[in-house]
Short mmCIF file of C-alpha atoms in Angstrom, two decimals:
data_model
loop_
_atom_site.label_atom_id
_atom_site.label_comp_id
_atom_site.label_asym_id
_atom_site.label_seq_id
_atom_site.Cartn_x
_atom_site.Cartn_y
_atom_site.Cartn_z
CA MET S 1 157.15 73.65 173.07
CA LEU S 2 155.22 73.16 170.35
CA LEU S 3 154.73 75.94 168.05
CA PRO S 4 151.67 77.57 166.41
CA LEU S 5 151.40 76.29 162.25
CA GLN S 6 151.31 80.02 161.31
CA GLU S 7 155.12 80.49 163.13
CA LEU S 8 156.58 77.52 161.14
CA VAL S 9 158.72 79.22 158.62
CA THR S 10 160.44 76.62 155.74
CA ILE S 11 163.34 77.52 153.87
CA LEU S 12 163.54 76.56 150.11
CA SER S 13 165.77 76.73 147.55
CA ARG S 14 164.29 76.73 144.03
CA SER S 15 166.08 74.85 141.07
CA HIS S 16 164.27 75.58 137.21
CA ALA S 17 165.26 74.70 133.83
CA ASP S 18 168.21 76.19 131.92
CA ARG S 19 168.37 79.01 130.22
CA ASN S 20 170.91 79.48 126.60
CA VAL S 21 172.20 82.07 125.41
CA TYR S 22 174.46 82.21 121.96
CA PRO S 23 177.06 84.86 122.08
CA SER S 24 179.37 85.65 119.19
CA ALA S 25 183.73 85.38 120.45
CA GLY S 26 185.33 89.08 120.55
CA VAL S 27 182.00 90.56 120.88
CA LEU S 28 180.76 92.33 123.97
CA PHE S 29 178.10 89.83 126.15
CA VAL S 30 176.02 91.25 128.76
CA HIS S 31 173.60 89.81 130.50
CA VAL S 32 171.34 91.01 133.04
CA LEU S 33 169.95 89.71 136.04
CA GLU S 34 166.89 90.79 136.47
CA ARG S 35 165.46 90.91 140.61
CA GLU S 36 161.63 91.08 139.05
CA TYR S 37 162.32 87.62 137.38
CA PHE S 38 163.54 85.88 140.22
CA LYS S 39 161.22 87.71 142.93
CA GLY S 40 158.12 85.66 141.26
CA GLU S 41 160.47 82.24 142.02
CA PHE S 42 160.38 82.85 146.11
CA PRO S 43 158.12 80.56 147.88
CA PRO S 44 155.74 83.17 150.00
CA TYR S 45 156.82 83.99 153.18
CA PRO S 46 153.96 84.63 156.20
CA LYS S 47 155.90 87.38 158.05
CA ALA S 48 155.12 91.15 157.27
CA GLY S 49 156.54 93.34 154.56
CA ASP S 50 156.93 94.80 151.26
CA PRO S 51 157.75 91.87 149.01
CA SER S 52 158.63 93.83 146.04
CA ASN S 53 161.38 95.63 147.72
CA ASP S 54 163.45 92.72 149.31
CA PRO S 55 167.33 92.79 149.11
CA ILE S 56 168.35 90.40 146.73
CA THR S 57 171.54 89.58 145.84
CA PHE S 58 173.29 86.98 143.07
CA ASN S 59 176.00 84.69 143.12
CA THR S 60 177.63 83.26 139.75
CA ASN S 61 180.02 80.73 139.63
CA LEU S 62 180.77 77.91 137.30
CA LYS S 63 179.35 74.73 137.60
CA GLY S 64 181.59 72.76 139.51
CA TYR S 65 183.87 75.18 140.47
CA PRO S 66 183.98 77.77 142.57
CA ASP S 67 184.59 80.91 140.55
CA ARG S 68 183.67 82.21 136.74
CA PRO S 69 185.89 81.83 134.26
CA GLY S 70 188.29 84.09 133.23
CA TRP S 71 186.49 86.07 130.68
CA LEU S 72 183.42 86.57 132.43
CA ARG S 73 183.16 89.50 134.98
CA TYR S 74 179.97 89.96 137.35
CA ILE S 75 178.78 93.22 138.95
CA GLN S 76 176.09 94.41 141.15
CA ARG S 77 176.16 97.72 143.10
CA THR S 78 173.48 97.62 145.22
CA PRO S 79 170.80 94.51 146.82
CA HIS S 80 168.03 96.61 145.47
CA SER S 81 169.33 96.56 141.76
CA ASP S 82 169.85 94.28 138.95
CA GLY S 83 173.23 92.38 138.93
CA VAL S 84 174.87 92.35 135.28
CA LEU S 85 177.66 89.00 133.86
CA TYR S 86 179.51 90.70 131.29
CA GLY S 87 182.36 90.03 129.11
CA SER S 88 184.21 89.45 125.87
CA PRO S 89 184.58 85.81 125.09
CA THR S 90 187.79 84.19 123.16
CA ALA S 91 188.25 81.94 120.19
CA GLU S 92 189.38 79.25 122.41
CA HIS S 93 185.75 79.06 123.76
CA ILE S 94 183.90 78.64 120.59
CA GLY S 95 181.76 75.69 120.92
CA LYS S 96 182.49 75.00 124.59
CA PRO S 97 179.03 75.08 126.37
CA THR S 98 179.96 77.20 129.59
CA VAL S 99 177.05 76.48 132.04
CA ILE S 100 176.63 79.23 135.05
CA GLU S 101 175.24 78.50 138.14
CA ILE S 102 173.32 81.80 139.05
CA THR S 103 172.03 81.49 142.64
CA ALA S 104 169.22 84.28 143.92
CA TYR S 105 169.46 85.05 147.40
CA ASN S 106 166.34 87.13 149.45
CA ARG S 107 168.02 88.74 152.13
CA ARG S 108 165.11 89.47 154.26
CA THR S 109 163.17 86.22 153.96
CA PHE S 110 166.84 84.48 153.43
CA GLU S 111 165.19 82.05 150.69
CA THR S 112 167.19 81.04 147.96
CA ALA S 113 166.41 80.27 143.86
CA ARG S 114 168.58 78.73 141.53
CA HIS S 115 169.28 78.49 137.76
CA ASN S 116 171.93 78.01 135.17
CA LEU S 117 172.84 79.92 132.51
CA VAL S 118 174.52 77.88 129.68
CA ILE S 119 176.68 80.42 127.43
CA ASN S 120 177.31 79.06 123.98
CA ILE S 121 179.52 80.73 122.08
CA LYS S 122 179.75 80.73 118.33
CA ALA S 123 182.08 82.41 116.07
CA ALA S 124 182.02 85.47 114.64
CA GLU S 125 181.36 86.36 110.87
CA GLU S 126 185.03 88.57 111.24
CA PHE S 127 186.90 87.47 113.80
CA PRO S 128 188.71 89.59 115.04
CA LEU S 129 188.04 92.68 113.93
CA PRO S 130 191.35 94.68 112.27
CA TYR S 131 190.53 98.17 113.70
CA GLN S 132 190.02 98.59 117.57
CA ALA S 133 190.15 101.35 119.22
CA GLU S 134 189.56 101.92 123.42
CA PHE S 135 187.91 104.80 124.79
CA TYR S 136 188.13 106.43 128.39
CA ILE S 137 184.78 107.56 129.39
CA LYS S 138 185.38 109.58 132.80
CA ASN S 139 181.40 110.28 133.93
CA MET S 140 179.98 106.93 133.53
CA ASN S 141 180.00 103.94 136.10
CA VAL S 142 180.36 100.25 134.38
CA GLU S 143 176.94 98.57 134.97
CA GLU S 144 175.80 102.57 133.63
CA MET S 145 177.38 101.82 130.53
CA LEU S 146 176.19 98.28 130.03
CA ALA S 147 172.69 99.40 129.84
CA SER S 148 171.72 98.73 125.92
CA GLU S 149 170.25 102.16 125.61
CA VAL S 150 173.81 103.80 126.65
CA LEU S 151 175.62 101.50 124.83
CA GLY S 152 173.89 101.70 122.11
CA ASP S 153 173.79 105.69 122.01
CA PHE S 154 177.46 105.45 122.44
CA LEU S 155 177.77 103.22 119.22
CA GLY S 156 176.45 105.36 117.46
CA ALA S 157 177.94 108.56 118.32
CA VAL S 158 181.83 106.35 117.07
CA LYS S 159 179.72 104.91 114.28
CA ASN S 160 179.28 108.84 113.36
CA VAL S 161 182.49 109.79 113.46
CA TRP S 162 184.07 106.49 112.15
CA GLN S 163 181.95 105.69 109.46
CA PRO S 164 182.56 101.77 109.49
CA GLU S 165 180.66 98.86 107.99
CA ARG S 166 180.79 97.08 111.01
CA LEU S 167 181.29 98.17 114.40
CA ASN S 168 180.85 96.11 117.36
CA ALA S 169 181.58 96.72 121.07
CA ILE S 170 184.68 93.98 122.14
CA ASN S 171 185.12 94.40 125.61
CA ILE S 172 184.38 97.00 128.46
CA THR S 173 186.44 97.78 131.86
CA SER S 174 185.77 99.63 135.07
CA ALA S 175 188.45 102.11 135.59
CA LEU S 176 189.23 100.48 138.88
CA ASP S 177 190.11 97.30 137.41
CA ARG S 178 193.24 99.36 135.84
CA GLY S 179 194.19 100.69 138.49
CA GLY S 180 192.00 103.70 139.18
CA ARG S 181 191.48 104.83 142.64
CA VAL S 182 187.66 105.24 144.31
CA PRO S 183 186.40 108.80 143.18
CA LEU S 184 184.68 110.64 146.04
CA PRO S 185 181.48 111.00 146.65
CA ILE S 186 181.52 114.39 146.06
CA ASN S 187 179.94 116.47 142.83
CA ASN S 188 178.51 113.21 141.30
CA LEU S 189 181.93 111.88 140.26
CA LYS S 190 182.22 108.39 138.44
CA GLU S 191 184.88 105.98 138.79
CA GLY S 192 185.25 105.89 134.60
CA VAL S 193 185.13 102.88 132.07
CA TYR S 194 187.24 101.67 129.52
CA VAL S 195 184.98 100.98 126.14
CA MET S 196 186.80 98.82 123.32
CA VAL S 197 185.11 99.10 119.89
CA GLY S 198 186.80 97.40 116.71
CA ALA S 199 185.82 98.23 113.22
CA ASP S 200 186.32 96.80 109.62
CA VAL S 201 187.69 99.82 108.14
CA PRO S 202 190.82 102.34 109.07
CA PHE S 203 190.10 105.14 111.80
CA SER S 204 188.78 108.17 110.96
CA SER S 205 191.15 111.12 110.74
CA CYS S 206 189.53 112.82 114.03
CA LEU S 207 190.51 109.50 115.76
CA ARG S 208 193.80 110.30 114.16
CA GLU S 209 194.12 113.96 115.99
CA VAL S 210 194.95 112.77 119.13
CA GLU S 211 198.42 111.46 117.53
CA SER S 212 199.73 114.80 116.65
CA PRO S 213 202.62 116.03 118.18
CA HIS S 214 200.89 119.02 119.03
CA ASN S 215 198.04 117.14 120.85
CA GLN S 216 200.72 115.30 121.95
CA LEU S 217 202.06 118.40 124.08
CA ARG S 218 199.35 118.88 125.46
CA CYS S 219 198.70 115.49 126.80
CA SER S 220 202.25 115.30 128.49
CA GLN S 221 201.42 119.06 130.13
CA GLU S 222 197.93 117.66 131.52
CA MET S 223 196.40 119.50 128.97
CA GLU S 224 192.87 118.58 127.11
CA PRO S 225 194.15 117.97 123.37
CA VAL S 226 191.72 119.86 120.63
CA ILE S 227 189.68 116.65 118.63
CA SER S 228 187.51 118.03 116.32
CA CYS S 229 184.75 115.96 116.63
CA ASP S 230 184.90 115.94 121.04
CA LYS S 231 181.79 117.94 120.31
CA LYS S 232 179.47 114.69 118.89
CA PHE S 233 180.67 112.66 122.58
CA ARG S 234 180.81 115.62 125.01
CA ALA S 235 176.62 115.83 125.24
CA GLN S 236 176.71 112.65 127.01
CA PHE S 237 180.21 111.36 127.02
CA HIS S 238 183.00 112.87 128.48
CA ILE S 239 186.04 111.25 126.75
CA ASP S 240 189.57 111.40 127.60
CA TRP S 241 191.02 111.77 124.14
CA CYS S 242 194.74 111.56 125.82
CA LYS S 243 193.46 108.07 126.89
CA ILE S 244 192.54 107.02 124.06
CA SER S 245 193.97 103.31 122.07
CA LEU S 246 194.47 102.75 118.36
CA VAL S 247 195.47 99.69 117.94
CA ASP S 248 195.58 97.85 114.09
CA ILE S 249 196.33 94.27 114.55
CA ASN S 250 197.16 93.65 111.31
CA LYS S 251 200.73 95.58 112.24
CA VAL S 252 200.62 94.05 115.57
CA VAL S 253 203.59 92.08 115.56
CA PRO S 254 203.30 88.44 117.21
CA VAL S 255 205.53 87.43 119.88
CA TYR S 256 205.79 83.55 120.50
CA VAL S 257 206.75 82.73 123.88
CA THR S 258 208.30 78.99 123.63
CA ARG S 259 207.37 76.97 126.08
CA PRO S 260 208.62 73.81 127.61
CA GLU S 261 207.44 70.21 127.04
CA PRO S 262 205.14 69.15 129.05
CA GLY S 263 206.14 65.92 131.07
CA THR S 264 204.05 62.95 131.74
CA GLY S 265 203.56 64.18 135.43
CA ILE S 266 205.35 60.95 136.82
CA LEU S 267 208.59 61.21 139.16
CA PRO S 268 211.35 59.38 138.16
CA GLU S 269 212.44 56.68 140.49
CA PHE S 270 215.10 57.36 142.59
CA GLY S 271 215.28 53.87 144.21
CA GLU S 272 213.76 52.76 147.70
CA TYR S 273 213.47 55.09 150.03
CA LYS S 274 215.41 54.33 153.07
CA PRO S 275 214.95 56.07 156.17
CA PRO S 276 217.45 57.47 159.16
CA SER S 277 218.66 55.24 161.63
CA GLU S 278 216.53 54.54 164.91
CA SER S 279 219.81 55.07 166.65
CA LEU S 280 221.03 58.30 166.82
CA LYS S 281 224.23 59.63 168.56
CA SER S 282 224.06 61.28 171.77
CA ARG S 283 225.17 65.27 171.27
CA ASP S 284 227.34 67.37 173.99
CA TYR S 285 224.81 70.47 174.74
CA PHE S 286 227.31 72.24 177.29
CA SER S 287 229.82 74.09 174.38
CA ASP S 288 226.64 75.45 173.41
CA PHE S 289 225.57 76.06 177.00
CA LEU S 290 228.82 78.01 177.31
CA VAL S 291 228.83 80.04 173.78
CA THR S 292 225.17 80.73 174.83
CA LEU S 293 224.59 81.89 178.18
CA ALA S 294 228.01 81.14 180.26
CA VAL S 295 230.67 83.47 178.49
CA PRO S 296 228.04 86.30 178.04
CA SER S 297 226.95 86.87 181.45
CA ALA S 298 230.85 86.30 182.23
CA VAL S 299 231.28 89.37 180.48
CA ALA S 300 228.60 90.58 181.36
CA LEU S 301 229.55 90.64 185.23
CA VAL S 302 233.26 91.77 184.22
CA LEU S 303 231.89 95.06 182.56
CA PHE S 304 229.34 95.36 185.97
CA PHE S 305 232.35 95.20 188.92
CA ILE S 306 234.76 97.61 186.64
CA LEU S 307 231.45 100.12 185.86
CA GLY S 308 230.89 99.88 190.02
CA TYR S 309 234.23 100.59 191.29
CA THR S 310 234.64 103.38 188.50
CA MET S 311 231.72 105.06 190.10
CA CYS S 312 232.09 104.08 193.89
CA CYS S 313 235.79 103.60 194.41
CA ARG S 314 237.35 106.21 192.67
CA ARG S 315 235.47 109.83 194.05
CA GLU S 316 237.71 112.00 195.02
CA GLY S 317 235.81 113.95 197.53
CA VAL S 318 236.07 117.52 199.05
CA GLU S 319 238.74 117.25 201.14
CA LYS S 320 241.23 115.72 198.18
CA ARG S 321 239.74 118.81 196.35
CA ASN S 322 240.65 121.45 198.53
CA MET S 323 244.45 119.57 198.64
CA GLN S 324 244.70 120.03 194.93
CA THR S 325 243.52 123.58 194.52
CA PRO S 326 245.64 126.24 195.46
CA ASP S 327 245.13 128.45 198.44
CA ILE S 328 244.74 131.89 196.98
CA GLN S 329 241.75 130.05 195.15
CA LEU S 330 240.23 128.72 198.03
CA VAL S 331 240.70 132.24 199.60
CA HIS S 332 239.23 133.87 196.60
CA HIS S 333 236.33 131.78 196.50
CA SER S 334 236.17 132.26 200.88
CA SER S 335 235.81 135.94 200.29
CA ILE S 336 233.39 135.73 197.80
CA GLN S 337 230.48 133.39 199.66
CA LYS S 338 231.17 135.73 203.02
CA SER S 339 230.26 138.87 200.74
CA THR S 340 227.60 137.39 199.26
CA LYS S 341 226.37 136.40 202.61
CA GLU S 342 226.66 139.80 203.84
CA LEU S 343 224.62 141.51 200.83
CA ARG S 344 221.99 139.53 201.51
CA SER S 345 221.92 140.37 205.43
CA MET S 346 221.86 143.84 204.96
CA SER S 347 219.50 143.54 201.67
CA LYS S 348 216.63 142.39 204.49
CA ASN S 349 217.26 145.09 206.95
CA ARG S 350 217.11 148.15 204.70
CA GLU S 351 213.79 150.44 205.33
CA ILE S 352 212.41 150.79 201.68
CA SER S 353 208.54 151.71 201.19
CA TRP S 354 206.07 148.79 201.09
CA PRO S 355 204.21 149.13 197.73
CA LEU S 356 200.68 149.93 197.79
CA SER S 357 199.04 146.93 197.85
CA THR S 358 200.70 145.95 200.99
CA LEU S 359 199.34 148.63 202.91
CA PRO S 360 196.01 148.85 205.05
CA VAL S 361 192.90 149.22 202.99
CA PHE S 362 190.10 151.37 204.58
CA ASN S 363 186.52 149.99 203.77
CA PRO S 364 184.56 152.66 203.44
CA VAL S 365 181.02 150.59 204.33
CA SER S 366 181.97 149.56 207.81
CA GLY S 367 184.98 151.90 208.61
CA GLU S 368 187.25 149.22 209.36
CA VAL S 369 190.82 149.13 208.19
CA VAL S 370 191.41 145.92 206.29
CA PRO S 371 195.20 144.94 207.62
CA PRO S 372 197.86 144.34 204.37
CA ILE S 373 198.02 141.14 202.97
CA HIS S 374 202.04 140.88 204.35
CA PRO S 375 202.62 140.84 207.64
CA ASP S 376 205.37 143.03 209.12
CA ASN S 377 207.92 140.33 208.68
CA TYR S 378 207.62 139.80 204.87
CA GLU S 379 210.79 139.60 203.41
CA THR S 380 211.30 142.70 201.74
CA THR S 381 214.13 141.09 199.27
CA SER S 382 211.48 139.36 197.62
CA MET S 383 208.72 142.29 197.34
CA PRO S 384 207.62 143.43 193.87
CA LEU S 385 208.48 147.31 193.19
#
């Protein structure tokens, strides 16, 4: 059956021209994948719906490979928020164009749009910056910190405290990537984010305060250290000063790891391969059968007969027990049994007053006498008092 023309839908995928960006090595690179930019690239969809709020997700990968480069990360919190590519390129990527394929998926119409992002990494003026500090901010998520306004406010606060001539954000890492736990969805808790910045002048006295013995002792006792410049961050950024890291790369001792020389990748010559002979010797499995099944079965059968003989054939019985018991003990036991039976018969025949719960009850309405609960031949020995 042919469908009407208006019900025929074609899922299209559009590919657009490459987009070039030029980040610097050793400096934080942030590229926002805006949903508004891709909405106009999807073809019109004939079904009803609000196209301005379509859920859109992104997939990013290095061209020709299933994943992104190691230095580049991607995050998108929900299908209704923008995606962000971020990372810190290293010196080994300078001069090597990195082509990232970006595919946008419209989750309502199932359409796709694709374009390439060409990352041309260039050398920085001073790479790397000699003094690097890493801050842990507790009240931020990574996508919030990557916003240009928030990151600019943080760098401004650091510059006010540090007073460098050059200050760059080097890298941003989510606390979850450092082994942190996912926060509970209460009290507006955040994941936390590590922000590394670099400068060209030594660390200020305020940043050095965390290294004092008094503050180190407070950190070991899980107490907040006393930092004089914390008030310059506190209005917007809650910094865990116990987790701050100050690194002077001029004093870092380089570690050289000796690597073995790579080979040619060709296996050495071992001669001609000789497969095993087709005439294999026959093998007798009777001994294996005896060891595996026959011997354990025989041992289990012997143990079964011993157990059966002990339980069934060596029972003493009442007669043998009486023969081995002294007469005086048997007479004593028999007298106890007779006395017990006599006391029980006497207790049944004794006359005692019946409890009130067993006496006849007079019904004031009908005038009848209700019979007792128990009959006359009820055993009085078990009667409650």
